[in-house]
Coordinates of C-alpha atoms in Angstrom, one line a residue:
M1 CA -1.7 0.6 -13.2
D2 CA -4.5 3.2 -12.1
T3 CA -2.9 5.0 -9.0
G4 CA -5.8 7.6 -8.9
I5 CA -3.9 10.5 -8.7
G6 CA -4.1 12.2 -12.0
S7 CA -1.7 12.5 -15.0
L8 CA 2.1 13.2 -14.4
A9 CA 3.8 15.9 -16.4
T10 CA 7.0 17.7 -15.6
C11 CA 9.0 17.1 -12.7
K12 CA 11.8 18.7 -10.7
P13 CA 14.2 15.9 -9.3
T14 CA 14.3 15.2 -5.8
S15 CA 14.8 12.1 -3.8
N16 CA 13.3 9.7 -1.2
D17 CA 14.3 6.2 -0.1
I18 CA 11.7 3.7 1.6
I19 CA 13.1 0.8 3.6
N20 CA 10.4 -1.2 4.7
P21 CA 10.5 -4.2 7.5
T22 CA 7.4 -6.1 7.1
N23 CA 5.8 -9.0 8.1
A24 CA 9.0 -11.5 8.0
S25 CA 10.7 -9.0 5.9
V26 CA 11.5 -5.4 5.0
S27 CA 11.4 -3.3 1.9
T28 CA 13.5 -0.6 0.3
I29 CA 12.5 2.1 -2.0
Q30 CA 15.0 4.7 -3.2
N31 CA 13.4 7.6 -4.8
S32 CA 15.4 10.0 -6.8
V33 CA 12.7 11.7 -9.1
S34 CA 10.7 14.7 -8.6
S35 CA 8.0 15.8 -6.0
A36 CA 7.1 18.9 -7.8
I37 CA 4.7 18.0 -10.5
T38 CA 2.5 20.6 -12.4
N39 CA -0.9 19.1 -12.2
P40 CA -4.4 20.8 -11.7
S41 CA -5.2 18.3 -8.5
H42 CA -1.6 19.2 -7.1
S43 CA -0.9 15.3 -7.3
T44 CA 2.9 15.0 -6.7
L45 CA 4.8 11.9 -6.1
G46 CA 5.3 13.1 -2.4
R47 CA 1.6 13.6 -2.2
H48 CA 1.0 10.2 -3.7
L49 CA 3.2 8.5 -1.2
A50 CA 1.4 10.6 1.6
R51 CA -1.9 9.3 0.5
R52 CA -0.7 5.7 0.4
L53 CA 0.5 5.9 3.9
V54 CA -2.9 7.3 5.1
Q55 CA -4.8 4.5 3.2
I56 CA -2.8 2.0 5.0
G57 CA -3.7 3.3 8.6
V58 CA -0.5 5.5 9.1
T59 CA -1.4 8.9 10.4
D60 CA 1.9 9.7 12.2
V61 CA 5.4 9.6 10.4
F62 CA 8.5 10.2 12.5
S63 CA 11.1 12.1 10.9
V64 CA 14.6 13.8 11.2
P65 CA 14.9 16.6 8.4
G66 CA 18.1 16.7 6.2
D67 CA 18.7 18.5 3.2
F68 CA 18.0 15.7 0.9
N69 CA 14.4 15.2 2.3
L70 CA 13.2 18.7 3.0
T71 CA 11.1 18.8 0.1
L72 CA 9.6 15.5 0.6
L73 CA 8.6 16.6 4.0
D74 CA 6.7 19.5 2.6
H75 CA 4.6 17.3 0.8
L76 CA 3.8 15.0 3.8
I77 CA 2.9 18.0 5.9
A78 CA 0.5 19.0 3.1
E79 CA -1.4 15.9 3.4
P80 CA -4.5 16.5 5.8
G81 CA -4.4 13.0 7.3
L82 CA -0.8 12.6 8.1
N83 CA 1.0 14.3 11.0
L84 CA 4.8 14.6 10.9
I85 CA 6.5 14.2 14.3
G86 CA 10.1 15.4 14.4
C87 CA 12.5 13.1 16.4
C88 CA 15.8 13.9 18.1
N89 CA 17.6 11.4 16.1
E90 CA 17.3 8.9 13.3
L91 CA 17.6 5.9 15.5
N92 CA 14.8 6.9 17.7
A93 CA 12.6 7.7 14.7
G94 CA 13.2 4.1 13.5
Y95 CA 12.3 2.8 17.1
A96 CA 9.3 5.0 17.2
A97 CA 8.0 3.5 13.7
D98 CA 8.7 0.1 15.3
G99 CA 6.5 0.8 18.3
Y100 CA 3.6 2.5 16.2
A101 CA 3.6 -0.7 14.0
R102 CA 3.3 -2.8 17.0
S103 CA -0.3 -1.1 17.5
R104 CA -1.3 0.0 14.2
G105 CA 0.1 -2.9 12.0
V106 CA 2.4 -0.5 10.2
G107 CA 4.7 2.3 11.0
A108 CA 6.7 4.7 9.0
C109 CA 9.7 7.0 9.4
V110 CA 11.6 9.5 7.0
V111 CA 15.4 10.4 7.2
T112 CA 18.0 11.8 4.9
F113 CA 20.5 10.2 2.7
T114 CA 23.3 7.9 4.0
V115 CA 24.1 10.0 7.2
G116 CA 20.2 9.3 8.2
G117 CA 19.8 6.1 6.5
L118 CA 22.8 4.2 8.4
S119 CA 21.8 5.9 11.4
V120 CA 18.3 4.4 11.2
L121 CA 19.5 1.0 10.0
N122 CA 19.7 -0.6 13.4
A123 CA 16.2 0.2 14.2
I124 CA 15.1 -1.2 10.7
A125 CA 16.9 -4.5 11.4
G126 CA 15.1 -4.8 14.9
A127 CA 11.8 -4.4 13.2
Y128 CA 12.8 -6.9 10.5
S129 CA 13.7 -9.4 13.2
E130 CA 10.4 -9.0 14.8
N131 CA 8.2 -9.2 11.5
L132 CA 7.0 -5.8 11.9
P133 CA 5.9 -3.7 9.0
V134 CA 7.9 -0.5 9.1
I135 CA 8.4 1.8 5.9
C136 CA 11.3 4.2 6.2
I137 CA 11.4 6.9 3.7
V138 CA 15.1 8.4 2.9
G139 CA 15.7 11.2 0.8
G140 CA 18.3 10.7 -1.8
P141 CA 20.2 12.7 -4.4
N142 CA 19.2 14.4 -7.4
S143 CA 18.6 12.1 -10.2
N144 CA 20.7 14.0 -12.3
D145 CA 23.8 13.4 -10.2
Y146 CA 23.6 9.5 -10.7
G147 CA 26.3 8.3 -13.1
T148 CA 28.1 11.8 -13.2
N149 CA 31.1 10.6 -10.9
R150 CA 30.3 13.3 -8.5
I151 CA 31.1 13.1 -4.9
L152 CA 28.2 14.4 -2.7
H153 CA 28.1 15.3 1.1
H154 CA 26.6 13.1 3.5
T155 CA 28.3 10.2 1.7
I156 CA 31.5 8.1 2.4
G157 CA 33.2 10.4 -0.2
L158 CA 32.8 8.0 -3.2
P159 CA 30.7 8.7 -6.2
D160 CA 28.9 5.4 -5.8
F161 CA 25.5 6.1 -4.2
S162 CA 24.5 2.5 -3.7
Q163 CA 26.3 1.9 -0.3
E164 CA 23.2 2.6 1.6
L165 CA 21.0 0.4 -0.4
R166 CA 23.6 -2.3 -0.2
C167 CA 23.5 -2.2 3.6
F168 CA 19.6 -2.4 3.8
Q169 CA 19.5 -5.3 1.4
T170 CA 20.3 -7.9 4.0
V171 CA 17.6 -6.5 6.5
T172 CA 14.7 -5.8 3.9
C173 CA 12.4 -8.0 2.0
Y174 CA 12.3 -5.6 -1.0
Q175 CA 14.5 -3.1 -2.6
A176 CA 13.7 -0.7 -5.5
V177 CA 15.6 2.4 -6.5
V178 CA 13.2 5.0 -7.6
N179 CA 14.7 7.2 -10.1
N180 CA 12.4 7.0 -12.8
L181 CA 9.2 8.9 -13.0
E182 CA 7.2 6.7 -14.9
E183 CA 7.8 3.7 -12.7
A184 CA 7.8 5.4 -9.5
H185 CA 4.2 5.1 -8.4
E186 CA 4.3 1.4 -9.2
Q187 CA 7.5 0.8 -7.5
I188 CA 6.2 2.8 -4.5
D189 CA 2.8 0.9 -4.2
A190 CA 4.7 -2.5 -4.7
A191 CA 6.9 -2.0 -1.7
I192 CA 4.1 -0.9 0.4
S193 CA 2.0 -3.8 -0.7
T194 CA 5.0 -6.0 0.2
A195 CA 5.3 -4.7 3.7
L196 CA 1.5 -5.8 4.0
K197 CA 1.5 -8.8 2.2
E198 CA 0.1 -10.6 5.0
K199 CA -3.1 -8.5 5.4
Q200 CA -6.3 -9.9 4.0
A201 CA -7.4 -6.7 2.3
L202 CA -5.2 -4.1 0.8
P203 CA -6.4 -0.7 -0.7
F204 CA -4.3 -1.1 -3.6
S205 CA -1.8 -3.4 -5.6
L206 CA -0.9 -6.9 -4.8
S207 CA -3.7 -9.4 -4.0
P208 CA -3.5 -11.1 -0.6
K209 CA -1.8 -14.3 0.1
L210 CA -4.0 -17.3 0.3
S211 CA -3.7 -20.8 1.4
N212 CA -3.3 -23.9 -1.1
E213 CA -6.9 -25.3 -0.2
L214 CA -5.8 -29.0 -0.8
G215 CA -2.7 -28.4 1.4
L216 CA -4.7 -26.5 4.0
E217 CA -7.1 -29.7 4.5
A218 CA -4.6 -32.2 4.3
A219 CA -2.5 -30.4 7.2
A220 CA -5.6 -29.9 9.5
E221 CA -6.6 -33.6 8.9
A222 CA -2.8 -34.7 9.8
A223 CA -2.5 -32.5 12.6
A224 CA -6.0 -33.4 14.2
E225 CA -5.2 -37.1 13.8
F226 CA -1.9 -36.6 15.6
L227 CA -3.2 -34.4 18.3
N228 CA -6.6 -36.5 18.7
K229 CA -4.3 -39.5 19.5
A230 CA -2.6 -37.7 22.4
V231 CA -3.3 -38.1 26.1
K232 CA -2.3 -34.8 27.4
P233 CA -1.5 -32.4 24.5
V234 CA -0.9 -28.6 25.0
L235 CA -0.8 -25.4 23.0
V236 CA 2.1 -22.8 23.1
G237 CA 1.9 -19.6 21.2
G238 CA 4.9 -17.9 19.8
P239 CA 6.0 -14.4 18.6
K240 CA 5.1 -14.9 14.9
L241 CA 1.4 -15.0 15.7
R242 CA 1.7 -11.4 15.2
A243 CA 3.2 -11.4 11.7
A244 CA 0.7 -14.0 10.7
R245 CA -2.2 -11.8 12.3
A246 CA -3.2 -15.3 14.0
S247 CA -4.0 -14.5 17.6
E248 CA -7.8 -14.6 17.3
A249 CA -7.5 -17.7 15.5
F250 CA -5.2 -19.2 18.0
V251 CA -7.7 -18.3 20.9
E252 CA -10.4 -19.9 18.8
L253 CA -8.3 -23.0 18.7
A254 CA -7.7 -23.1 22.4
D255 CA -11.4 -22.5 23.1
A256 CA -12.3 -25.4 20.8
C257 CA -9.6 -27.9 22.1
G258 CA -9.6 -27.4 25.8
Y259 CA -5.8 -27.7 26.0
A260 CA -3.4 -26.2 28.5
L261 CA -2.5 -22.8 27.0
A262 CA 0.9 -21.3 27.4
L263 CA 3.0 -18.6 25.8
M264 CA 6.7 -18.0 24.9
P265 CA 8.2 -15.0 26.4
S266 CA 8.5 -13.1 23.2
A267 CA 4.7 -13.8 22.6
K268 CA 3.6 -12.1 25.8
G269 CA 0.6 -9.8 25.1
L270 CA -0.4 -11.5 21.8
V271 CA -2.9 -13.6 23.5
P272 CA -5.4 -12.6 26.4
E273 CA -4.0 -14.3 29.5
H274 CA -7.4 -14.3 31.1
H275 CA -8.1 -17.2 28.9
P276 CA -9.5 -19.9 31.3
H277 CA -6.9 -22.5 30.3
F278 CA -3.8 -20.1 30.4
I279 CA -1.0 -21.6 32.5
G280 CA 1.7 -18.9 31.9
T281 CA 4.9 -18.3 30.2
Y282 CA 6.8 -21.2 28.9
W283 CA 10.5 -20.3 29.2
G284 CA 12.2 -23.4 30.1
A285 CA 13.6 -23.5 33.4
V286 CA 12.7 -19.9 34.2
S287 CA 8.9 -20.4 33.2
T288 CA 6.1 -19.5 35.2
A289 CA 5.7 -21.8 38.3
F290 CA 4.6 -25.3 36.9
C291 CA 4.1 -24.2 33.6
A292 CA 7.2 -25.9 32.0
E293 CA 6.3 -29.1 33.9
I294 CA 2.9 -29.4 32.1
V295 CA 4.4 -28.3 28.6
E296 CA 7.5 -30.7 28.9
S297 CA 5.5 -33.7 30.2
A298 CA 2.8 -33.4 27.5
D299 CA 2.9 -36.3 24.7
A300 CA 2.2 -33.6 22.1
Y301 CA 2.5 -29.9 21.8
L302 CA 1.4 -27.4 19.1
F303 CA 3.8 -24.4 18.7
A304 CA 2.2 -21.6 16.7
G305 CA 4.8 -19.2 15.3
P306 CA 7.8 -20.1 17.7
I307 CA 11.5 -18.8 17.5
F308 CA 13.8 -20.9 19.4
N309 CA 16.8 -18.8 20.0
D310 CA 19.4 -19.0 22.8
Y311 CA 17.5 -16.5 24.8
S312 CA 13.9 -17.8 24.5
S313 CA 15.3 -21.4 24.9
V314 CA 17.4 -20.7 28.0
G315 CA 20.6 -21.4 26.3
Y316 CA 18.8 -24.3 24.1
S317 CA 17.9 -26.2 27.2
L318 CA 14.4 -26.7 26.6
L319 CA 13.1 -30.3 27.3
L320 CA 11.1 -30.6 24.0
K321 CA 11.2 -33.6 21.3
K322 CA 10.6 -33.2 17.7
E323 CA 8.5 -36.2 17.5
K324 CA 6.1 -34.6 19.8
A325 CA 5.6 -31.3 18.1
I326 CA 3.5 -29.7 15.6
I327 CA 5.3 -26.5 14.4
V328 CA 3.1 -23.8 12.6
Q329 CA 4.8 -21.0 11.0
P330 CA 3.1 -18.2 9.3
D331 CA 3.0 -20.0 5.9
R332 CA 3.9 -23.6 6.7
V333 CA 2.9 -26.6 9.0
I334 CA 5.4 -29.3 10.1
I335 CA 4.0 -32.3 12.2
A336 CA 6.5 -34.2 14.1
N337 CA 9.0 -36.1 12.1
G338 CA 6.7 -36.6 9.4
P339 CA 5.2 -34.4 6.6
A340 CA 5.5 -30.6 6.1
F341 CA 2.8 -28.6 4.3
G342 CA 3.8 -25.5 2.5
C343 CA 1.7 -22.7 1.1
V344 CA -0.7 -23.0 4.3
L345 CA -1.3 -19.7 6.2
M346 CA -1.3 -19.9 10.0
K347 CA -4.5 -18.1 10.5
D348 CA -6.3 -20.5 8.0
F349 CA -4.7 -23.6 9.5
L350 CA -5.6 -22.8 13.1
V351 CA -9.4 -21.9 12.1
A352 CA -9.5 -25.3 10.0
L353 CA -8.0 -27.2 12.9
A354 CA -10.4 -26.0 15.5
K355 CA -13.2 -27.4 13.5
K356 CA -11.5 -31.0 13.5
I357 CA -10.0 -31.1 17.3
K358 CA -11.4 -33.2 19.8
P359 CA -11.7 -31.6 23.3
N360 CA -9.1 -32.7 25.8
T361 CA -8.6 -31.0 29.1
T362 CA -6.1 -33.6 30.6
A363 CA -3.1 -31.3 30.6
Y364 CA -5.1 -28.2 32.2
D365 CA -6.5 -30.7 34.8
N366 CA -3.0 -31.8 35.7
Y367 CA -2.1 -28.3 35.9
Q368 CA -4.9 -27.3 38.4
R369 CA -4.0 -30.5 40.6
I370 CA -0.2 -29.5 41.1
F371 CA -0.5 -25.5 41.0
V372 CA 0.1 -23.9 44.3
P373 CA -0.3 -19.8 44.1
E374 CA 2.8 -18.1 44.5
G375 CA 3.0 -15.7 47.7
E376 CA 3.4 -12.0 47.4
P377 CA 6.7 -10.5 48.3
S378 CA 6.8 -9.2 51.8
S379 CA 6.4 -5.4 52.0
N380 CA 9.4 -3.2 52.7
A381 CA 9.8 -1.9 56.4
P382 CA 9.1 1.9 56.6
G383 CA 12.4 3.7 55.0
E384 CA 13.8 0.5 53.8
P385 CA 15.5 0.5 50.4
L386 CA 13.2 -0.5 47.7
R387 CA 13.3 -4.0 46.3
V388 CA 12.9 -4.8 42.7
N389 CA 10.2 -7.5 43.5
V390 CA 8.1 -5.0 45.5
L391 CA 8.5 -2.3 42.7
F392 CA 6.8 -4.9 40.2
Q393 CA 4.2 -6.0 42.5
R394 CA 3.0 -2.2 42.7
I395 CA 3.3 -1.8 39.1
Q396 CA 1.2 -5.2 38.7
K397 CA -1.5 -3.7 40.8
M398 CA -2.0 -0.8 38.3
L399 CA -2.4 -2.9 35.2
G400 CA -5.0 -4.0 32.8
C401 CA -3.2 -4.1 29.5
G402 CA -1.3 -5.2 26.7
Y403 CA 2.6 -5.6 26.6
E404 CA 5.5 -5.2 24.3
F405 CA 9.3 -5.8 24.3
Q406 CA 11.9 -6.6 21.8
M407 CA 12.8 -10.2 22.7
Q408 CA 14.6 -11.2 19.4
Y409 CA 16.9 -8.3 18.8
G410 CA 17.4 -6.9 22.2
S411 CA 18.7 -3.6 21.0
I412 CA 19.7 -1.3 23.8
G413 CA 17.9 2.0 23.9
W414 CA 14.8 0.7 21.8
S415 CA 12.4 1.3 24.6
V416 CA 12.4 4.9 24.7
G417 CA 11.7 5.5 21.0
A418 CA 9.3 2.5 20.9
T419 CA 7.4 4.0 23.8
L420 CA 7.1 7.3 21.8
G421 CA 5.9 5.4 18.7
Y422 CA 3.2 3.2 20.6
A423 CA 1.9 5.9 22.7
Q424 CA 1.3 8.1 19.4
A425 CA -0.6 5.2 17.9
V426 CA -2.9 4.6 20.9
P427 CA -3.8 8.3 22.2
K428 CA -6.5 7.1 24.3
K429 CA -4.5 4.7 26.3
R430 CA -1.7 5.3 28.7
V431 CA 1.8 3.6 28.3
I432 CA 3.7 2.4 31.1
A433 CA 7.4 2.0 30.2
C434 CA 9.8 0.2 32.4
I435 CA 13.4 1.2 31.3
G436 CA 17.0 0.5 32.7
D437 CA 19.3 3.2 33.3
G438 CA 21.9 2.0 30.9
S439 CA 19.3 1.8 28.0
F440 CA 17.8 5.2 28.9
Q441 CA 21.4 6.9 28.4
V442 CA 21.4 5.7 24.8
T443 CA 18.1 7.3 23.7
A444 CA 17.0 9.6 26.3
Q445 CA 16.4 12.7 24.2
D446 CA 13.0 11.6 22.7
V447 CA 11.4 12.3 26.1
S448 CA 11.5 15.6 24.7
T449 CA 9.4 14.6 21.7
M450 CA 6.8 12.9 24.0
L451 CA 6.3 16.1 25.7
R452 CA 5.9 17.9 22.3
C453 CA 3.3 15.6 21.3
G454 CA 1.3 15.9 24.6
Q455 CA 1.7 12.1 25.6
K456 CA 0.7 11.0 29.1
N457 CA 3.3 8.2 29.7
I458 CA 4.3 6.8 32.9
I459 CA 8.0 5.9 32.7
F460 CA 9.7 3.9 35.5
L461 CA 13.6 4.5 35.2
I462 CA 15.2 1.6 37.0
N463 CA 18.4 3.2 38.4
N464 CA 20.5 0.1 39.5
G465 CA 23.9 1.6 38.1
G466 CA 24.7 -0.4 35.2
Y467 CA 23.7 -3.6 33.0
T468 CA 22.6 -6.0 35.5
I469 CA 21.6 -8.6 33.0
E470 CA 25.0 -8.7 31.5
V471 CA 26.3 -8.9 34.8
E472 CA 24.8 -12.3 35.2
I473 CA 26.0 -13.4 31.8
H474 CA 29.6 -12.2 32.2
D475 CA 30.8 -9.4 34.7
G476 CA 33.4 -6.9 34.5
P477 CA 33.9 -3.2 35.1
Y478 CA 32.4 -2.5 31.5
N479 CA 28.9 -3.2 33.2
V480 CA 29.1 -0.2 35.4
I481 CA 27.7 3.2 34.0
K482 CA 28.1 6.6 35.0
N483 CA 25.1 7.7 37.4
W484 CA 22.9 10.4 36.2
N485 CA 20.4 12.4 37.9
Y486 CA 17.7 11.4 35.6
T487 CA 14.8 13.3 37.2
S488 CA 16.8 16.4 36.9
L489 CA 17.6 15.5 33.3
V490 CA 13.9 15.1 32.4
D491 CA 13.3 18.4 34.4
A492 CA 15.6 20.2 32.0
I493 CA 14.2 18.7 28.9
H494 CA 10.6 19.6 30.1
N495 CA 11.9 23.2 30.4
G496 CA 8.3 24.4 31.3
E497 CA 6.8 23.3 28.1
G498 CA 4.1 20.8 28.2
K499 CA 2.9 18.8 31.2
C500 CA 5.5 16.6 33.0
W501 CA 5.9 15.6 36.4
T502 CA 9.0 13.8 38.1
A503 CA 9.9 12.1 41.3
K504 CA 12.7 10.0 42.7
V505 CA 11.9 7.1 45.1
F506 CA 14.0 5.1 47.5
C507 CA 11.4 3.1 49.4
E508 CA 7.9 1.6 49.1
D509 CA 6.2 4.2 50.8
E510 CA 7.5 6.8 48.3
L511 CA 6.8 4.4 45.4
V512 CA 3.3 4.1 46.5
E513 CA 2.8 8.0 46.9
A514 CA 4.5 8.5 43.5
I515 CA 2.0 6.0 41.8
K516 CA -0.9 7.6 43.3
T517 CA 0.1 11.0 42.1
A518 CA 0.8 9.6 38.6
T519 CA -2.6 8.0 38.4
G520 CA -4.4 10.9 40.0
P521 CA -3.7 14.6 39.9
E522 CA -0.8 14.0 37.4
K523 CA -2.9 11.7 35.2
D524 CA -2.8 14.1 32.3
S525 CA 0.9 14.8 32.5
L526 CA 4.1 12.5 31.2
C527 CA 5.3 11.2 34.6
F528 CA 8.8 10.0 35.2
I529 CA 9.5 7.9 38.2
E530 CA 13.2 7.2 39.0
V531 CA 13.4 4.2 41.1
I532 CA 16.6 3.7 43.1
V533 CA 17.4 -0.1 43.7
H534 CA 20.5 -1.8 44.5
K535 CA 22.9 -3.1 41.7
D536 CA 22.7 -6.5 42.7
D537 CA 18.8 -6.9 43.4
T538 CA 17.3 -9.3 41.0
S539 CA 15.7 -12.6 40.9
K540 CA 16.5 -16.2 41.1
E541 CA 14.9 -16.6 37.4
L542 CA 17.4 -14.0 36.1
L543 CA 20.5 -15.7 37.8
Q544 CA 19.5 -19.1 36.2
W545 CA 18.7 -17.5 32.9
G546 CA 22.2 -15.7 32.8
S547 CA 24.1 -18.7 33.8
R548 CA 22.3 -21.0 31.2
T549 CA 22.7 -18.4 28.5
K550 CA 26.0 -17.4 29.2
P551 CA 28.2 -17.4 26.1
N552 CA 31.7 -18.6 25.7
L553 CA 34.3 -16.0 25.8
A554 CA 34.9 -15.9 22.3
T555 CA 31.4 -14.8 21.6
V556 CA 31.0 -12.4 24.7
A557 CA 31.8 -9.3 22.4
N558 CA 28.6 -10.0 20.3
M559 CA 26.6 -9.6 23.4
C560 CA 27.7 -6.2 24.8
S561 CA 25.5 -4.2 22.9
F562 CA 22.6 -5.5 24.9
D563 CA 21.3 -3.8 28.1
A564 CA 18.4 -6.1 28.8
I565 CA 15.5 -7.6 27.1
G566 CA 13.1 -7.0 29.8
I567 CA 12.6 -10.3 31.7
Y568 CA 9.4 -8.9 33.5
V569 CA 6.3 -10.6 32.8
F570 CA 2.7 -9.6 34.2
L571 CA -0.5 -11.2 34.5
F572 CA -3.2 -8.8 33.1
P573 CA -6.8 -8.0 34.0
K574 CA -9.3 -8.2 31.3
V575 CA -10.0 -4.5 30.8
P576 CA -7.3 -2.6 28.8
E577 CA -6.5 0.5 30.7
F578 CA -2.8 0.9 29.9
V579 CA -0.4 -0.5 27.7
I580 CA 2.8 -1.9 29.7
F581 CA 5.7 -1.3 27.4
M582 CA 8.7 -3.2 27.9
C583 CA 11.7 -2.3 27.9
S584 CA 15.1 -2.6 28.2
V585 CA 15.5 -3.1 31.9
D586 CA 18.0 -4.9 34.1
S587 CA 16.3 -7.2 36.5
R588 CA 13.0 -8.8 37.6
G589 CA 10.8 -9.1 40.3
D590 CA 9.8 -12.5 41.9
D591 CA 6.1 -11.7 41.3
G592 CA 6.2 -12.1 37.5
T593 CA 4.4 -15.0 36.1

C-alpha cells in the first residue's frame, strides 16, 4: 500500500492506541512501534498519523499527556496543520472530541496507557452510542515489553497488557494492536477509513460504501407504492440521519412529497426547522403541541434513522403501528410488515424515493387546521424570582442556530467537554451551552481550556440545587447536591488570563441585562451566567415524561449516573449566528416546541 510518506528504516519503540467511535461504530488501534524513524523527509509513524488526521479534516486534537504518549505528542505538535489542545482530564478530552465530531464529521483525542484509556472510555462509549466518528489515540508500552512477563506502572499490576483493549472492544467497531512496524501504516489507515466509511470520498484506503442498485430500485418502488396509497402520510426524522449523512436527502424528500415533517427529539438540529411543512418535535405524550396528533393519526409514516429507546419513546408509550411504518436505517429499509431491503444506503434511498413520490399535503393541511399558537409565558414581576420558562424564552430570542445534545447516552458532565470541542471546530460561531449544576460539577475544569483557546462561548449555568430530572423519575436525598458559588469558581479559573465575564442572576431584569452584556460589550469574551431558579421549577412535559419513563425499583440504580439529557427544544430562525449546545440540564421551559 502506498502511504506516500517515504521508506521506513530503523525505529525506536514507542506506542499509541487509537480507539475510534464511528458512524455506527468505533475503532481501536494500539500502536507499540517506533515514532523515531531515520529518513530524509523526517517521515515517522507519528507524523504519518498526524498527516492522516489533517487529511480527514481534523485540525485540533484534544489531549492529556502521560509518559506513554509524550513522544507521540511531539510528532503531533510538529505537524503544521494540527493544533494540540491540552485538556484537564481524559474524560473531557473524549467529550471534546465528541463535540468536535458533531461539527467537523470526525474528532480525535490522545491519552496515555490504561489509566488514560480507561478514563476516556466513557466518552468513547457515548460517541459510539451516538454514531460519531471519534479517533482516540492512546500511548502504550514499548514493544519490547510485550511478552516479557514484566509488570508496568499505569496498569492493574498484571503482566497482561490487553485489559484496556478488551474494554474497548465492546464499544468500538474496529480494533488493531499496532506493534509491528511493517504493518503499522496499513493498520492506521484501515482504522481511520473504517471510522469514515460512510463518507462518499476518502483521501486514502477503503472504497466508500455503495448501495446495491437493484435493491435500491426495488426499495424505492415498494416504498413509493406504499406511501402513494396513503391518505395522510407523514415524515419523521431520527438521529441516524447524521450517521448516514442523509439530512439534505431527507429535506429533498420533504420538498418533493409535501408531507407534514416532524423530528424525533434526538434528531433536533439535523433538519432545518424553518422548513415550510415542519410541525415540531415528535416525542409521544410530550411532543410539540399538535405534532403527536398528526403523526399518530397518519395512515402511513416514514421514519428516517430512528432510535426507539425508553427516553425517546416516553416509556415505550408511542401510539405507532408497525404495519403503517417505513423504517429507513443507514443501510437498510423495512416496509411495514412486508419486505426488508439490505445494502441500501439511506441517502441513496431518500433521493430515489423523492423522484417517485406523489405530493400529498393532507397531513400538513390538517395540522394547519388544528394548530393554535402557544402563548408566551408571562413576564416576571420586578424582583420576582426567575422562572425557567422565562429564562428559555429569553434565550430563544437570541437564537439562529444549530442544536446538539446527547440523547441516547445521557452522560452526566458531557456538555462541558463537548462545548469545548464543538466551539473549537466552529471558531466563527458562538456556542451557547445550557448546563445543569450537577453536570457542571463533574467536568467544570475544562472551562479553563476554553479560556486558553480564546473561546467566546456563552454558558448558562442552571442552578436549581440538584438533579431535577431524577427527582421526577425517583426522588430521594441523593438528588440534592452541595451548592457551589459557580461564578466565583469560574473567576478563580479565569485568574486574569484570557477574556472572561461572569454574572449571577436571580430575576428577569438581571437576566435581560446579562444577555445584553454578553452579546454586546462582552461579545469577545467567554461569558458565564449563573441562573438561580427554584429546585421544583419545571414544566408539565417533564413531569409527564418522568412519570412515564419511571423505571421499576430494580433498575433505578442504572439511571443514577444521569443528570439530565437536556429536554429543551427551540425553534430556530434561518440565519445561523449561534450554536445552541445542549446540555445536561435539569428542567425545561414551557415555551419550548
